[in-house]
Tab-separated table of C-alpha atoms and ligand atoms in Angstrom:
chain	number	residue	atom	x	y	z
M	1	MET	CA	43.881	67.741	25.919
M	2	THR	CA	45.100	65.474	22.948
M	3	LYS	CA	42.410	63.925	21.193
M	4	MET	CA	42.047	60.112	21.875
M	5	THR	CA	41.870	57.444	19.136
M	6	ARG	CA	38.832	55.126	19.392
M	7	ARG	CA	41.167	52.378	20.293
M	8	GLN	CA	42.648	54.337	23.387
M	9	PHE	CA	38.952	55.420	24.171
M	10	ILE	CA	37.825	51.906	24.236
M	11	GLY	CA	40.989	50.789	26.538
M	12	GLN	CA	40.416	53.639	28.844
M	13	THR	CA	36.834	53.182	29.561
M	14	ALA	CA	37.207	49.562	29.931
M	15	LEU	CA	39.779	50.029	32.685
M	16	ALA	CA	37.789	52.763	34.401
M	17	ALA	CA	34.749	50.329	34.511
M	18	GLY	CA	37.032	47.790	35.902
M	19	ALA	CA	36.291	45.589	33.048
M	20	LEU	CA	39.032	43.469	31.462
M	21	ASN	CA	37.705	43.234	27.865
M	22	ALA	CA	40.747	42.952	25.402
M	23	THR	CA	40.910	46.134	23.413
M	24	SER	CA	42.435	44.490	20.345
M	25	LEU	CA	41.281	45.748	16.816
M	26	ILE	CA	39.819	42.084	16.445
M	27	ASP	CA	37.658	42.531	19.461
M	28	GLU	CA	36.408	45.870	17.945
M	29	GLY	CA	35.573	43.781	14.866
M	30	ALA	CA	33.480	41.469	17.174
M	31	ALA	CA	31.714	44.377	18.509
M	32	ALA	CA	30.788	45.405	14.820
M	33	GLY	CA	29.519	41.707	14.033
M	34	ARG	CA	32.207	41.060	11.418
M	35	VAL	CA	34.307	38.264	13.307
M	36	ALA	CA	33.734	34.759	11.784
M	37	PRO	CA	35.742	33.074	10.712
M	38	MET	CA	38.254	33.569	13.731
M	39	MET	CA	41.265	31.314	14.804
M	40	VAL	CA	42.646	31.688	18.392
M	41	SER	CA	45.887	29.748	19.390
M	42	THR	CA	48.445	29.472	22.189
M	43	TRP	CA	51.756	31.091	21.809
M	44	ARG	CA	53.354	32.884	18.780
M	45	HIS	CA	53.986	29.348	17.093
M	46	GLY	CA	50.271	29.080	16.822
M	47	LYS	CA	50.192	31.908	14.164
M	48	PRO	CA	51.189	29.758	11.179
M	49	ALA	CA	48.756	27.116	12.282
M	50	ASN	CA	45.905	29.795	12.522
M	51	GLU	CA	46.982	30.919	8.924
M	52	ALA	CA	46.778	27.448	7.467
M	53	ALA	CA	43.524	26.780	9.363
M	54	LEU	CA	41.996	29.961	7.507
M	55	GLU	CA	43.129	28.677	4.174
M	56	VAL	CA	41.266	25.380	4.927
M	57	LEU	CA	38.172	27.262	5.794
M	58	ARG	CA	38.662	29.770	2.666
M	59	THR	CA	38.758	26.529	0.351
M	60	GLY	CA	35.327	25.000	1.941
M	61	GLY	CA	36.849	22.903	4.858
M	62	SER	CA	34.847	22.500	8.190
M	63	PRO	CA	35.986	24.092	11.471
M	64	LEU	CA	37.285	20.687	12.408
M	65	ASP	CA	39.209	20.286	9.235
M	66	ALA	CA	40.673	23.569	9.991
M	67	VAL	CA	41.663	22.742	13.504
M	68	GLU	CA	43.406	19.500	12.348
M	69	GLN	CA	45.132	20.693	9.522
M	70	GLY	CA	46.301	24.050	11.350
M	71	ILE	CA	47.720	21.843	13.960
M	72	TRP	CA	49.820	19.788	11.218
M	73	VAL	CA	51.823	22.941	10.805
M	74	THR	CA	53.171	23.085	14.313
M	75	GLU	CA	53.413	19.221	14.551
M	76	ALA	CA	55.592	18.951	11.438
M	77	ASP	CA	57.866	21.759	12.655
M	78	ALA	CA	61.096	19.922	13.871
M	79	ARG	CA	62.275	23.242	15.372
M	80	GLU	CA	59.426	23.369	17.724
M	81	SER	CA	60.650	21.457	20.802
M	82	SER	CA	57.403	20.802	22.551
M	83	VAL	CA	54.947	19.593	19.915
M	84	GLY	CA	55.308	16.738	17.288
M	85	ILE	CA	58.390	15.898	15.614
M	86	GLY	CA	61.426	17.469	17.365
M	87	GLY	CA	59.581	17.478	20.564
M	88	ILE	CA	61.721	16.938	23.689
M	89	PRO	CA	61.705	13.075	24.624
M	90	ASN	CA	60.543	11.522	27.946
M	91	ALA	CA	63.283	10.330	30.496
M	92	ASP	CA	63.973	7.199	28.382
M	93	GLY	CA	64.621	9.172	25.307
M	94	ALA	CA	61.199	8.396	23.565
M	95	VAL	CA	59.094	11.070	22.131
M	96	GLN	CA	55.467	10.536	23.442
M	97	LEU	CA	52.906	12.574	22.188
M	98	ASP	CA	49.321	13.782	23.496
M	99	ALA	CA	46.742	15.395	21.539
M	100	CYS	CA	42.990	15.738	21.317
M	101	ILE	CA	40.200	17.150	19.142
M	102	MET	CA	36.604	18.383	19.778
M	103	GLU	CA	33.755	19.529	17.504
M	104	GLY	CA	31.159	21.751	18.405
M	105	PRO	CA	28.162	20.191	16.510
M	106	GLY	CA	27.546	16.851	17.786
M	107	HIS	CA	30.070	17.360	20.752
M	108	GLY	CA	32.269	14.680	19.195
M	109	ALA	CA	35.708	14.184	20.980
M	110	GLY	CA	38.862	12.123	20.359
M	111	SER	CA	42.171	11.777	21.923
M	112	VAL	CA	45.436	10.098	22.075
M	113	ALA	CA	48.156	10.051	24.839
M	114	ALA	CA	51.731	8.656	25.188
M	115	LEU	CA	51.717	7.917	21.463
M	116	GLU	CA	54.946	7.203	19.903
M	117	ASP	CA	56.241	7.011	16.065
M	118	ILE	CA	53.275	9.036	14.532
M	119	LEU	CA	53.860	12.465	13.032
M	120	HIS	CA	50.381	13.862	13.416
M	121	PRO	CA	48.794	12.716	16.742
M	122	ILE	CA	45.884	15.274	16.256
M	123	SER	CA	44.730	13.316	13.164
M	124	VAL	CA	44.784	10.055	15.208
M	125	ALA	CA	42.615	11.722	17.577
M	126	ARG	CA	40.335	12.544	14.953
M	127	ARG	CA	40.175	8.982	13.832
M	128	VAL	CA	39.509	7.880	17.380
M	129	MET	CA	36.460	10.295	17.354
M	130	GLU	CA	35.156	9.235	13.966
M	131	GLN	CA	36.229	5.660	13.736
M	132	THR	CA	35.776	4.292	17.127
M	133	PRO	CA	33.135	4.122	19.726
M	134	HIS	CA	35.836	5.555	22.222
M	135	VAL	CA	37.170	8.925	23.101
M	136	MET	CA	40.592	8.310	24.241
M	137	LEU	CA	43.320	5.756	23.286
M	138	VAL	CA	46.928	5.518	24.896
M	139	GLY	CA	50.267	4.242	24.498
M	140	ASP	CA	50.772	1.028	22.524
M	141	GLY	CA	47.154	0.847	21.687
M	142	ALA	CA	47.118	4.213	20.257
M	143	ARG	CA	50.107	3.416	18.135
M	144	LYS	CA	48.623	0.081	17.000
M	145	PHE	CA	45.443	1.693	16.099
M	146	ALA	CA	47.169	4.615	14.183
M	147	LEU	CA	49.279	2.067	12.034
M	148	GLU	CA	46.102	0.115	11.362
M	149	GLN	CA	44.523	3.299	10.137
M	150	GLY	CA	47.579	3.651	7.765
M	151	PHE	CA	49.420	6.201	9.453
M	152	GLU	CA	53.256	5.922	8.738
M	153	GLN	CA	55.940	5.091	11.206
M	154	VAL	CA	58.052	8.111	11.661
M	155	GLU	CA	61.278	8.770	13.869
M	156	LEU	CA	60.196	11.636	16.029
M	157	LEU	CA	63.340	12.155	17.906
M	158	THR	CA	65.645	14.447	15.884
M	159	GLU	CA	69.366	14.262	16.334
M	160	GLU	CA	69.505	17.654	18.340
M	161	ARG	CA	67.168	16.506	20.923
M	162	ARG	CA	68.851	12.975	21.223
M	163	ARG	CA	72.280	14.896	21.953
M	164	ALA	CA	70.465	17.123	24.375
M	165	TRP	CA	68.742	14.031	26.155
M	166	LEU	CA	71.907	12.093	26.337
M	167	ALA	CA	73.667	15.162	27.936
M	168	TRP	CA	70.677	15.203	30.610
M	169	SER	CA	70.609	11.560	31.207
M	170	GLU	CA	74.495	11.698	32.010
M	171	GLN	CA	73.884	14.037	34.843
M	172	ASN	CA	73.597	12.403	38.226
M	173	ALA	CA	70.310	12.205	39.962
M	174	ARG	CA	70.912	14.963	42.300
M	175	GLU	CA	71.987	17.238	39.441
M	176	LYS	CA	68.545	16.414	37.658
M	177	ALA	CA	66.479	16.917	40.754
M	178	GLU	CA	68.045	20.370	41.270
M	179	ASN	CA	67.593	21.444	37.588
M	180	PRO	CA	64.433	19.885	36.369
M	181	ARG	CA	64.105	20.135	32.613
M	182	PHE	CA	60.853	22.144	32.577
M	183	SER	CA	60.689	22.807	28.972
M	184	HIS	CA	57.150	22.369	27.440
M	185	ASP	CA	54.633	24.488	25.539
M	186	THR	CA	51.411	23.257	23.532
M	187	VAL	CA	49.523	24.308	20.542
M	188	ALA	CA	45.978	24.561	21.224
M	189	LEU	CA	43.928	25.900	18.186
M	190	LEU	CA	40.396	27.275	18.420
M	191	VAL	CA	38.260	27.787	15.451
M	192	LEU	CA	34.999	29.674	14.760
M	193	GLY	CA	33.704	29.049	11.411
M	194	ALA	CA	31.655	31.584	9.455
M	195	ASN	CA	28.429	29.448	10.004
M	196	GLY	CA	29.096	29.866	13.797
M	197	ASP	CA	30.348	26.415	14.617
M	198	LEU	CA	33.257	25.768	16.916
M	199	ALA	CA	35.910	23.255	16.870
M	200	GLY	CA	39.180	22.938	18.840
M	201	GLY	CA	42.394	20.882	18.848
M	202	CYS	CA	45.270	20.407	21.364
M	203	SER	CA	48.697	18.794	20.486
M	204	THR	CA	52.191	18.435	22.686
M	205	SER	CA	55.064	16.659	23.365
M	206	GLY	CA	54.418	17.527	26.914
M	207	TRP	CA	56.987	18.202	29.731
M	208	GLY	CA	60.548	17.587	28.635
M	209	TYR	CA	62.119	14.225	30.147
M	210	LYS	CA	58.869	13.532	31.954
M	211	LEU	CA	58.567	10.027	33.338
M	212	PRO	CA	57.724	7.502	30.743
M	213	GLY	CA	53.904	7.046	30.432
M	214	ARG	CA	53.134	10.696	32.062
M	215	VAL	CA	50.199	12.230	30.421
M	216	GLY	CA	49.449	15.801	30.792
M	217	ASP	CA	46.227	17.847	30.515
M	218	SER	CA	46.447	18.398	26.677
M	219	PRO	CA	44.761	15.257	25.722
M	220	ILE	CA	42.116	15.390	28.514
M	221	ILE	CA	38.828	16.708	27.482
M	222	GLY	CA	37.801	19.575	29.754
M	223	SER	CA	41.386	19.998	30.809
M	224	GLY	CA	43.686	20.971	28.049
M	225	LEU	CA	40.566	21.659	25.653
M	226	TYR	CA	37.002	21.965	25.778
M	227	VAL	CA	34.455	23.083	22.978
M	228	ASP	CA	30.666	23.866	23.676
M	229	ASN	CA	29.134	24.873	20.341
M	230	GLU	CA	26.360	27.051	22.248
M	231	VAL	CA	29.034	28.894	24.179
M	232	GLY	CA	32.525	28.902	23.099
M	233	ALA	CA	35.896	27.049	23.201
M	234	ALA	CA	38.861	27.297	25.572
M	235	GLY	CA	42.288	25.660	25.464
M	236	ALA	CA	45.290	25.382	27.971
M	237	THR	CA	48.921	25.408	28.175
M	238	GLY	CA	51.618	25.361	30.923
M	239	THR	CA	52.234	22.710	33.630
M	240	GLY	CA	49.496	20.127	32.732
M	241	GLU	CA	49.289	18.807	36.443
M	242	ASN	CA	48.175	22.232	37.637
M	243	VAL	CA	45.423	22.310	34.895
M	244	MET	CA	43.982	18.841	35.043
M	245	ARG	CA	43.340	19.005	38.639
M	246	TYR	CA	40.889	21.665	38.088
M	247	CYS	CA	39.175	20.785	34.623
M	248	GLY	CA	40.634	24.103	33.564
M	249	SER	CA	39.285	24.513	29.973
M	250	PHE	CA	35.810	23.374	31.039
M	251	MET	CA	35.736	26.018	33.557
M	252	VAL	CA	36.742	28.718	31.304
M	253	VAL	CA	33.670	27.620	29.099
M	254	GLU	CA	31.317	27.591	32.165
M	255	TYR	CA	32.492	31.118	32.896
M	256	MET	CA	31.601	32.002	29.532
M	257	ARG	CA	28.332	30.357	29.698
M	258	GLN	CA	27.666	32.679	32.719
M	259	GLY	CA	28.031	35.676	30.546
M	260	LEU	CA	31.877	36.581	31.007
M	261	HIS	CA	33.964	37.845	28.284
M	262	PRO	CA	36.437	35.202	27.273
M	263	ARG	CA	39.448	37.035	28.608
M	264	ASP	CA	37.741	37.588	31.990
M	265	ALA	CA	36.619	33.936	31.897
M	266	CYS	CA	40.401	32.904	31.622
M	267	ILE	CA	41.140	35.383	34.493
M	268	GLU	CA	38.638	34.011	36.810
M	269	THR	CA	39.521	30.365	36.115
M	270	ILE	CA	43.058	31.195	37.028
M	271	ARG	CA	42.042	33.123	40.081
M	272	ARG	CA	39.835	30.241	41.243
M	273	ILE	CA	42.783	27.578	40.548
M	274	ALA	CA	45.313	30.122	42.421
M	275	SER	CA	42.971	30.171	45.410
M	276	LYS	CA	43.012	26.473	45.839
M	277	ASP	CA	46.677	25.615	44.833
M	278	PRO	CA	49.483	26.052	47.349
M	279	LEU	CA	51.426	27.593	44.410
M	280	GLY	CA	48.887	30.421	44.293
M	281	PHE	CA	49.727	32.865	41.317
M	282	ASN	CA	53.244	31.137	41.017
M	283	LEU	CA	51.397	28.409	38.971
M	284	ASP	CA	52.377	28.002	35.321
M	285	ILE	CA	49.238	27.949	33.752
M	286	HIS	CA	47.685	29.770	30.745
M	287	PHE	CA	44.212	29.556	28.871
M	288	ILE	CA	42.936	31.032	25.469
M	289	ALA	CA	39.205	31.229	24.939
M	290	LEU	CA	36.931	32.077	21.961
M	291	ASP	CA	33.313	32.535	22.134
M	292	LYS	CA	30.510	32.003	19.898
M	293	ARG	CA	29.967	35.740	19.188
M	294	GLY	CA	33.641	35.914	18.017
M	295	ARG	CA	35.103	37.560	21.188
M	296	GLN	CA	38.304	36.161	22.230
M	297	GLY	CA	40.868	36.529	25.273
M	298	ALA	CA	43.705	34.894	27.184
M	299	ALA	CA	45.232	35.022	30.481
M	300	GLY	CA	48.394	33.281	32.106
M	301	CYS	CA	50.225	33.193	35.313
M	302	SER	CA	53.117	35.093	33.798
M	303	THR	CA	53.882	38.155	31.492
M	304	ARG	CA	55.523	35.850	28.877
M	305	PHE	CA	52.221	34.288	27.689
M	306	ASP	CA	51.612	35.400	24.132
M	307	TYR	CA	48.818	33.941	21.732
M	308	SER	CA	47.750	34.328	18.155
M	309	VAL	CA	44.575	35.559	16.496
M	310	THR	CA	43.654	35.355	13.091
M	311	THR	CA	40.665	36.543	11.059
M	312	GLU	CA	40.040	37.134	7.218
M	313	THR	CA	41.424	40.597	7.577
M	314	SER	CA	44.304	40.356	10.172
M	315	SER	CA	46.827	38.029	11.906
M	316	GLU	CA	48.306	39.177	15.091
M	317	VAL	CA	50.326	37.817	18.109
M	318	LEU	CA	48.774	39.494	21.168
M	319	GLN	CA	49.768	39.458	24.843
M	320	GLY	CA	47.439	37.647	27.273
M	321	ALA	CA	46.396	39.134	30.498
M	322	GLY	CA	49.343	38.628	32.960
M	323	THR	CA	49.633	38.177	36.711
M	324	GLU	CA	49.005	42.017	37.133
M	325	LEU	CA	45.569	41.745	35.988
M	326	LEU	CA	44.772	38.445	37.578
M	327	GLN	CA	45.639	39.881	40.959
M	328	ARG	CA	43.703	43.016	40.716
M	329	THR	CA	40.139	43.214	42.215
M	330	VAL	CA	37.392	43.589	39.823
M	331	PRO	CA	34.515	45.669	41.356
A	401	LIG	N1	50.166	21.232	29.235
A	401	LIG	C1	51.271	20.498	28.531
A	401	LIG	C2	51.513	19.400	29.520
A	401	LIG	O1	51.599	19.493	30.599
A	401	LIG	C3	52.599	21.402	28.340
A	401	LIG	C4	52.552	22.866	27.967
A	401	LIG	O2	51.379	23.233	27.511
A	401	LIG	O3	53.293	23.495	28.151
A	401	LIG	O4	51.936	18.400	28.875
């Protein structure tokens, strides 16, 4: 028999025990207690955001600063069609952005929804948290607040997206109904600082060609994002309607509170939602999670869900647990 590497051994024993723990080298680091700081974000587009967040921590910033400035990277990338500038507009051709931010210590939270003309909705969400007695501002009110706070007015609709939207709007109603534009993805970024404090943020342009005023899960505390400094943090991406009806990210954190590994917490949340939802495992929902001990994990209702994990010594794109694992019975 060939000799097993330590990594293969961990993978096989975990499977034999029915455990679903991630076998990433990063998780091995967690077991050895060398984890913080750690950044976990949705999709491979989260990797540059993670790396920017790490730089913020290295230069003395807080986990909250790291979340905000990490997310700036994705929001400012015009090639990214689902976040910030260059995001797919709504049915009227307006780019409406949703974002929220949450800090572990103090349990502060801020959020904006259906915000137009502002490059960094994550920063407006932070101002809502820090400068107002409120948690959430929406639409014109959020835009007015941002301008009063000194944010610049920016054209978020790029020429490429405008042309695509025009082509879409010229289709007749029946064609649109038969081919709904279902393009969306979000950046959710979770940060564990070296001192053990957590923070998280989430930013998106939401469902492409959505009804004007539609708000998804991303800016809703407990749905698109949740942070509990005693336990861990979780974030979501996918069809917001199917996350927000179940308070998905809150549920992931609650499963971690009960002792589940972050990946198992994501899996259990999806299983529970799938058991209630008419779409079952055909839902398009995905979660990432990071616990206080620096263990991380992710799961989604498809094999296409990748996510990014960064520490001081590595930065990786990993595969979230997919439908196969979700449907397997855990003894
Ligand atoms: N959850 C986002 C929304 O529904 C989109 C996504 O993450 O794909 O607006």
